[in-house]
Amino acid sequence: MQIVPVRFFSSAARALPSPFASTSSLLLGGALVVALTVAATAAWAASNVHKSNDGLSQASNAALAAAGLNLNPFGAGQLLVGTYYDVRPIAGDAQINNIQILNTNTNNPGLPPCTELDRADGIAGGGSCYDPAGGILAKVRLRESKTSQAILDFVVALSCGEVWAGRITRNATTGLPQVSSSFPIAAEIDEGSVTTAPLLAETPLGVAAPGLPSGLEVADLQRGHFEVIALEALPCEPQSGALDLEGNTWTRIGETPSNALAGTVFLVRAAAGVSHSYEMPAIANFAPYPNGPVTPANLLDANEPKYTDCLALDQSRAFLGANQCVQAANFSLSKSRLLAQYDVEDGTSGRTLVVVTLPTKYENCSISPDGWAEPTTANGPFDCGPREEISCTLFDRLENFVRENFVTPPPQTGICSLDRAVNILQIVKTAADADARADLLFATSDLPAGESGWLDLDLARDADNDLIHGEIAAPATVNHLGMFLAGYEGLPTAGLVLQEFFNGNVGGTYGNTVAPTFEQTILRPVDLAG
């Protein structure tokens, strides 16, 4: 079999043109803008390629294996990745992590009712029709930063158009993370109904200090990542017909949840006057319609469901196995390069932190008290040792670069390592500028114009262009928008760039958050007879 890599480039400012019948393009502000000319037909109007059962395929929904897991660039799906939380105080200033989880389904019953075809085409509840089964029951689970062990979890019920809001903070006594919210969470679930109550309003959900998972310290739990997984559909509104913050009762209907979860996280330091925010990456078609619901035997079980519990299909229309689900999730989050710009100029007291999270590593590697252990999936993308080595190059704004003697702690030339599930990298002038949050420092002191520039993290290949990370999937397993692929180069990651500046006149900090530019390199089997 001949394997040909296909490279995609992505950033917040660019989008890939789709293979439509006719296109025209122009340059605006240096960016390529693609104008689409599409016939105005009902069939075209009723299509969402990231949520539909057939994706970009030309066949009918009934004739295809349902399109598999994919990272929806428009931010809604059935599985959300919370890239980063952090409750460690910075110079005595508490970090507060505000979470908002949105059900994007419309709550307007005056619209035409959604049909089975609307659900298969991925447009049910999106504004053109009303889906009476548009409510969503979802599991929220926090994972610590070292080896992604689960530390807190709960279940929320979202009516159509509702936002569930909560916050992750540091418990003043234990130093461990806790979750509080004035919004209800699931208090009781039986075969026919879900009852919610504001259980976190007065008593936050926290981790008991004597109960830390083996091999972990308090500092490992003070930061981490989290996931939100849609379990099953609910009626668009509770039995009472109106949402009540004191709690509600929902009738369970046993249907596939829609691809309508979206999430935003705000990282706030009140005393410094700085706030960072990011949209949670969203994986659609974790359970394509009508394959769901994603319902474990015990909905309140702390460890269920996980990435292994997807309900996507292979090319023969059989459900994927646990390892195949992990491969599909790996592919959805795969990146071959991460490119992060930095600004550490003295005039604005700039500070740049880059967060690189490995959300699925715990599904690919076993865990020992000392950290990561052996791979649990064949031919997976991770080494599963204490270090995931990647290639790193630091550039200044004038194209100068360094590949040695610029990383603390020092690795081999041009090699950096991602040792944790959540890794925080900082670009500094010298080690004296280190932030307490950082795991790895990249010094710009050897660069002629190192006050600003960019960091290139090659997740797939080393300095000699040899492949170091990637995955060849089981045949007919990875289905991307209706097309079966052979695998990818790189690692499954989620990333953030936190840029801060200190204002000496008022003594405060301001900044912003962006997702790093990235490349994705996919592998297609182009010559099955070769």
CSV table of C-alpha atoms in Angstrom, one decimal, residues 273-530:
chain,number,residue,atom,x,y,z
A,273,GLY,CA,-7.2,42.7,36.2
A,274,VAL,CA,-6.6,40.1,33.5
A,275,SER,CA,-8.9,37.6,31.9
A,276,HIS,CA,-8.2,35.0,29.3
A,277,SER,CA,-10.9,33.1,27.4
A,278,TYR,CA,-11.1,30.3,24.9
A,279,GLU,CA,-13.7,28.3,23.0
A,280,MET,CA,-13.6,24.6,23.8
A,281,PRO,CA,-12.7,22.4,20.8
A,282,ALA,CA,-15.8,20.4,19.8
A,283,ILE,CA,-15.8,16.9,18.3
A,284,ALA,CA,-18.9,16.2,16.3
A,285,ASN,CA,-20.4,12.7,15.5
A,286,PHE,CA,-19.1,11.0,18.5
A,287,ALA,CA,-22.4,9.1,18.2
A,288,PRO,CA,-23.9,9.9,14.7
A,289,TYR,CA,-27.7,9.9,14.5
A,290,PRO,CA,-29.4,7.5,15.1
A,291,ASN,CA,-26.7,5.4,16.7
A,292,GLY,CA,-27.0,6.7,20.3
A,293,PRO,CA,-27.6,7.3,23.1
A,294,VAL,CA,-24.1,7.1,24.7
A,295,THR,CA,-25.4,5.7,27.9
A,296,PRO,CA,-23.3,3.6,30.3
A,297,ALA,CA,-25.0,1.3,32.8
A,298,ASN,CA,-24.5,3.9,35.5
A,299,LEU,CA,-24.8,7.4,34.3
A,300,LEU,CA,-23.2,8.7,37.5
A,301,ASP,CA,-20.1,6.4,37.2
A,302,ALA,CA,-17.0,8.6,37.5
A,303,ASN,CA,-15.1,6.7,34.7
A,304,GLU,CA,-17.9,6.4,32.1
A,305,PRO,CA,-18.2,7.3,29.3
A,306,LYS,CA,-14.8,7.9,27.7
A,307,TYR,CA,-13.4,8.2,24.2
A,308,THR,CA,-13.6,4.4,24.0
A,309,ASP,CA,-17.4,4.6,24.1
A,310,CYS,CA,-18.0,6.3,20.7
A,311,LEU,CA,-20.8,5.0,18.5
A,312,ALA,CA,-19.4,5.6,15.1
A,313,LEU,CA,-19.4,3.0,12.4
A,314,ASP,CA,-16.7,1.4,10.2
A,315,GLN,CA,-17.0,0.9,6.4
A,316,SER,CA,-19.0,-2.3,6.9
A,317,ARG,CA,-21.4,-0.4,9.1
A,318,ALA,CA,-20.3,-2.2,12.2
A,319,PHE,CA,-19.7,-0.2,15.4
A,320,LEU,CA,-16.1,0.7,16.1
A,321,GLY,CA,-14.4,-1.1,18.9
A,322,ALA,CA,-12.9,0.7,21.9
A,323,ASN,CA,-9.4,1.0,20.4
A,324,GLN,CA,-10.9,2.1,17.1
A,325,CYS,CA,-12.9,4.8,18.9
A,326,VAL,CA,-9.6,6.1,20.4
A,327,GLN,CA,-8.0,6.1,16.9
A,328,ALA,CA,-10.9,8.1,15.6
A,329,ALA,CA,-10.6,10.6,18.4
A,330,ASN,CA,-6.8,10.8,18.0
A,331,PHE,CA,-7.3,11.7,14.3
A,332,SER,CA,-9.9,14.3,15.1
A,333,LEU,CA,-7.4,16.2,17.4
A,334,SER,CA,-4.3,15.4,15.4
A,335,LYS,CA,-1.8,18.1,14.4
A,336,SER,CA,1.6,17.8,12.8
A,337,ARG,CA,2.8,21.3,13.8
A,338,LEU,CA,1.8,24.0,16.3
A,339,LEU,CA,3.0,27.6,15.6
A,340,ALA,CA,2.8,30.1,18.4
A,341,GLN,CA,3.7,33.8,18.1
A,342,TYR,CA,5.2,35.5,21.1
A,343,ASP,CA,5.9,39.1,22.4
A,344,VAL,CA,8.3,39.6,25.4
A,345,GLU,CA,9.2,43.2,24.7
A,346,ASP,CA,10.5,45.3,27.6
A,347,GLY,CA,8.4,48.3,26.6
A,348,THR,CA,5.1,46.5,27.3
A,349,SER,CA,6.4,43.9,29.8
A,350,GLY,CA,5.2,41.2,27.5
A,351,ARG,CA,4.9,37.6,28.7
A,352,THR,CA,3.9,34.6,26.5
A,353,LEU,CA,2.7,31.2,27.7
A,354,VAL,CA,1.9,28.3,25.4
A,355,VAL,CA,-0.4,25.5,26.7
A,356,VAL,CA,-0.1,22.1,24.9
A,357,THR,CA,-2.6,19.5,26.1
A,358,LEU,CA,-2.7,15.8,25.2
A,359,PRO,CA,-6.4,15.1,25.8
A,360,THR,CA,-6.4,11.4,24.6
A,361,LYS,CA,-3.0,10.2,25.9
A,362,TYR,CA,-4.6,8.5,28.9
A,363,GLU,CA,-6.6,6.4,26.4
A,364,ASN,CA,-3.4,5.4,24.6
A,365,CYS,CA,-1.0,4.7,27.5
A,366,SER,CA,-1.2,2.9,30.8
A,367,ILE,CA,-0.4,4.7,34.0
A,368,SER,CA,1.9,3.7,36.8
A,369,PRO,CA,2.6,5.5,40.1
A,370,ASP,CA,5.6,7.0,38.5
A,371,GLY,CA,3.7,8.4,35.5
A,372,TRP,CA,3.1,7.1,32.0
A,373,ALA,CA,3.8,3.4,31.3
A,374,GLU,CA,3.2,1.1,28.3
A,375,PRO,CA,1.1,1.8,25.2
A,376,THR,CA,-2.4,0.3,25.4
A,377,THR,CA,-3.2,0.7,21.7
A,378,ALA,CA,-1.2,-0.8,18.8
A,379,ASN,CA,0.8,1.5,16.6
A,380,GLY,CA,-0.5,4.6,18.6
A,381,PRO,CA,1.0,8.0,18.3
A,382,PHE,CA,2.6,8.3,21.7
A,383,ASP,CA,5.8,6.8,23.0
A,384,CYS,CA,4.2,6.5,26.5
A,385,GLY,CA,7.5,7.0,28.3
A,386,PRO,CA,8.3,9.8,30.7
A,387,ARG,CA,8.9,12.1,27.7
A,388,GLU,CA,7.1,12.7,24.4
A,389,GLU,CA,9.9,14.2,22.4
A,390,ILE,CA,9.1,16.7,19.7
A,391,SER,CA,11.2,19.0,17.4
A,392,CYS,CA,11.3,22.7,18.4
A,393,THR,CA,12.7,25.8,16.8
A,394,LEU,CA,12.5,29.4,18.1
A,395,PHE,CA,12.4,32.2,15.6
A,396,ASP,CA,12.7,36.0,16.0
A,397,ARG,CA,10.8,38.5,13.9
A,398,LEU,CA,13.7,38.8,11.4
A,399,GLU,CA,13.8,35.1,10.5
A,400,ASN,CA,16.7,34.2,12.7
A,401,PHE,CA,16.3,31.0,14.6
A,402,VAL,CA,17.9,28.8,17.3
A,403,ARG,CA,17.7,25.0,17.8
A,404,GLU,CA,20.2,24.5,20.6
A,405,ASN,CA,21.0,25.9,24.1
A,406,PHE,CA,17.7,27.8,24.4
A,407,VAL,CA,15.5,25.4,26.4
A,408,THR,CA,15.4,24.9,30.2
A,409,PRO,CA,15.7,22.2,31.2
A,410,PRO,CA,18.1,21.4,28.4
A,411,PRO,CA,17.3,18.6,26.0
A,412,GLN,CA,19.1,17.4,22.9
A,413,THR,CA,19.6,19.8,20.1
A,414,GLY,CA,16.3,20.9,18.6
A,415,ILE,CA,14.4,18.4,20.8
A,416,CYS,CA,11.8,19.4,23.4
A,417,SER,CA,9.6,17.2,25.4
A,418,LEU,CA,6.0,17.2,26.5
A,419,ASP,CA,6.2,15.3,29.8
A,420,ARG,CA,2.7,15.9,31.1
A,421,ALA,CA,-0.9,15.7,29.9
A,422,VAL,CA,-1.0,19.5,30.3
A,423,ASN,CA,2.3,21.2,29.4
A,424,ILE,CA,2.9,25.0,29.9
A,425,LEU,CA,5.8,26.4,27.8
A,426,GLN,CA,7.0,30.0,28.2
A,427,ILE,CA,9.1,32.2,25.9
A,428,VAL,CA,11.5,34.4,28.0
A,429,LYS,CA,14.5,36.5,27.4
A,430,THR,CA,16.4,34.8,30.3
A,431,ALA,CA,15.5,32.2,32.9
A,432,ALA,CA,15.1,35.1,35.4
A,433,ASP,CA,11.9,36.0,33.6
A,434,ALA,CA,10.3,32.6,34.4
A,435,ASP,CA,6.6,32.4,35.3
A,436,ALA,CA,5.7,30.1,38.2
A,437,ARG,CA,3.2,28.4,35.8
A,438,ALA,CA,5.8,27.3,33.3
A,439,ASP,CA,7.2,23.7,32.9
A,440,LEU,CA,9.6,24.5,30.0
A,441,LEU,CA,11.4,27.7,29.1
A,442,PHE,CA,12.5,28.9,25.7
A,443,ALA,CA,15.1,31.7,25.9
A,444,THR,CA,15.4,34.3,23.2
A,445,SER,CA,18.7,35.7,24.4
A,446,ASP,CA,20.7,34.3,21.5
A,447,LEU,CA,18.3,35.9,18.9
A,448,PRO,CA,19.2,39.3,17.4
A,449,ALA,CA,15.5,40.5,17.5
A,450,GLY,CA,14.2,38.1,20.1
A,451,GLU,CA,11.6,40.5,21.7
A,452,SER,CA,9.0,39.0,19.4
A,453,GLY,CA,8.8,36.1,16.9
A,454,TRP,CA,7.3,32.6,16.9
A,455,LEU,CA,7.8,29.1,18.2
A,456,ASP,CA,7.6,26.2,15.8
A,457,LEU,CA,6.7,22.8,17.5
A,458,ASP,CA,6.9,20.0,15.0
A,459,LEU,CA,4.9,17.2,16.5
A,460,ALA,CA,5.5,14.7,13.6
A,461,ARG,CA,9.2,14.9,12.5
A,462,ASP,CA,12.6,15.5,14.0
A,463,ALA,CA,15.3,17.8,12.7
A,464,ASP,CA,16.4,15.2,10.1
A,465,ASN,CA,12.8,14.9,8.8
A,466,ASP,CA,12.4,11.4,10.3
A,467,LEU,CA,8.9,10.6,11.4
A,468,ILE,CA,8.7,10.4,15.2
A,469,HIS,CA,4.9,10.6,15.9
A,470,GLY,CA,1.9,9.4,13.9
A,471,GLU,CA,-0.6,6.6,13.6
A,472,ILE,CA,-1.7,4.2,11.0
A,473,ALA,CA,-5.4,3.4,11.7
A,474,ALA,CA,-7.1,0.0,11.4
A,475,PRO,CA,-8.5,-0.4,7.9
A,476,ALA,CA,-11.8,1.4,7.2
A,477,THR,CA,-11.8,2.9,10.7
A,478,VAL,CA,-11.0,6.6,10.5
A,479,ASN,CA,-13.9,8.3,8.6
A,480,HIS,CA,-13.5,12.0,8.0
A,481,LEU,CA,-16.6,13.7,6.6
A,482,GLY,CA,-17.6,10.5,4.8
A,483,MET,CA,-14.1,9.6,3.5
A,484,PHE,CA,-12.1,6.7,5.0
A,485,LEU,CA,-8.4,7.6,5.7
A,486,ALA,CA,-5.3,5.6,6.6
A,487,GLY,CA,-4.0,7.8,9.5
A,488,TYR,CA,-2.1,10.9,10.2
A,489,GLU,CA,1.3,12.3,11.2
A,490,GLY,CA,1.8,14.1,14.6
A,491,LEU,CA,0.0,14.0,17.9
A,492,PRO,CA,-3.5,14.6,19.1
A,493,THR,CA,-3.4,17.9,20.9
A,494,ALA,CA,-5.3,21.0,22.0
A,495,GLY,CA,-3.4,24.3,22.5
A,496,LEU,CA,-3.6,27.9,23.7
A,497,VAL,CA,-1.4,30.9,23.6
A,498,LEU,CA,-1.7,33.2,26.6
A,499,GLN,CA,-0.3,36.6,25.9
A,500,GLU,CA,0.0,39.1,28.8
A,501,PHE,CA,1.3,42.6,29.3
A,502,PHE,CA,2.0,44.5,32.5
A,503,ASN,CA,0.8,48.1,32.8
A,504,GLY,CA,3.2,49.9,35.2
A,505,ASN,CA,1.0,53.0,35.4
A,506,VAL,CA,-1.9,51.3,37.0
A,507,GLY,CA,-0.2,48.2,38.3
A,508,GLY,CA,-2.4,45.8,36.4
A,509,THR,CA,-2.1,43.2,33.7
A,510,TYR,CA,-4.0,42.8,30.4
A,511,GLY,CA,-3.8,40.3,27.7
A,512,ASN,CA,-5.6,37.9,25.3
A,513,THR,CA,-5.8,34.3,24.3
A,514,VAL,CA,-5.6,32.7,20.9
A,515,ALA,CA,-5.5,29.2,19.5
A,516,PRO,CA,-2.1,28.5,18.0
A,517,THR,CA,-1.9,28.1,14.2
A,518,PHE,CA,-1.6,24.5,13.3
A,519,GLU,CA,-1.1,22.1,10.4
A,520,GLN,CA,-2.7,18.7,10.1
A,521,THR,CA,-1.1,16.0,7.9
A,522,ILE,CA,-3.5,13.1,6.9
A,523,LEU,CA,-2.6,9.8,5.3
A,524,ARG,CA,-4.7,8.4,2.4
A,525,PRO,CA,-4.4,5.0,0.9
A,526,VAL,CA,-4.0,5.9,-2.8
A,527,ASP,CA,-2.9,2.6,-4.3
A,528,LEU,CA,-4.5,-0.4,-2.6
A,529,ALA,CA,-2.9,-2.7,-5.2
A,530,GLY,CA,0.6,-1.4,-4.5
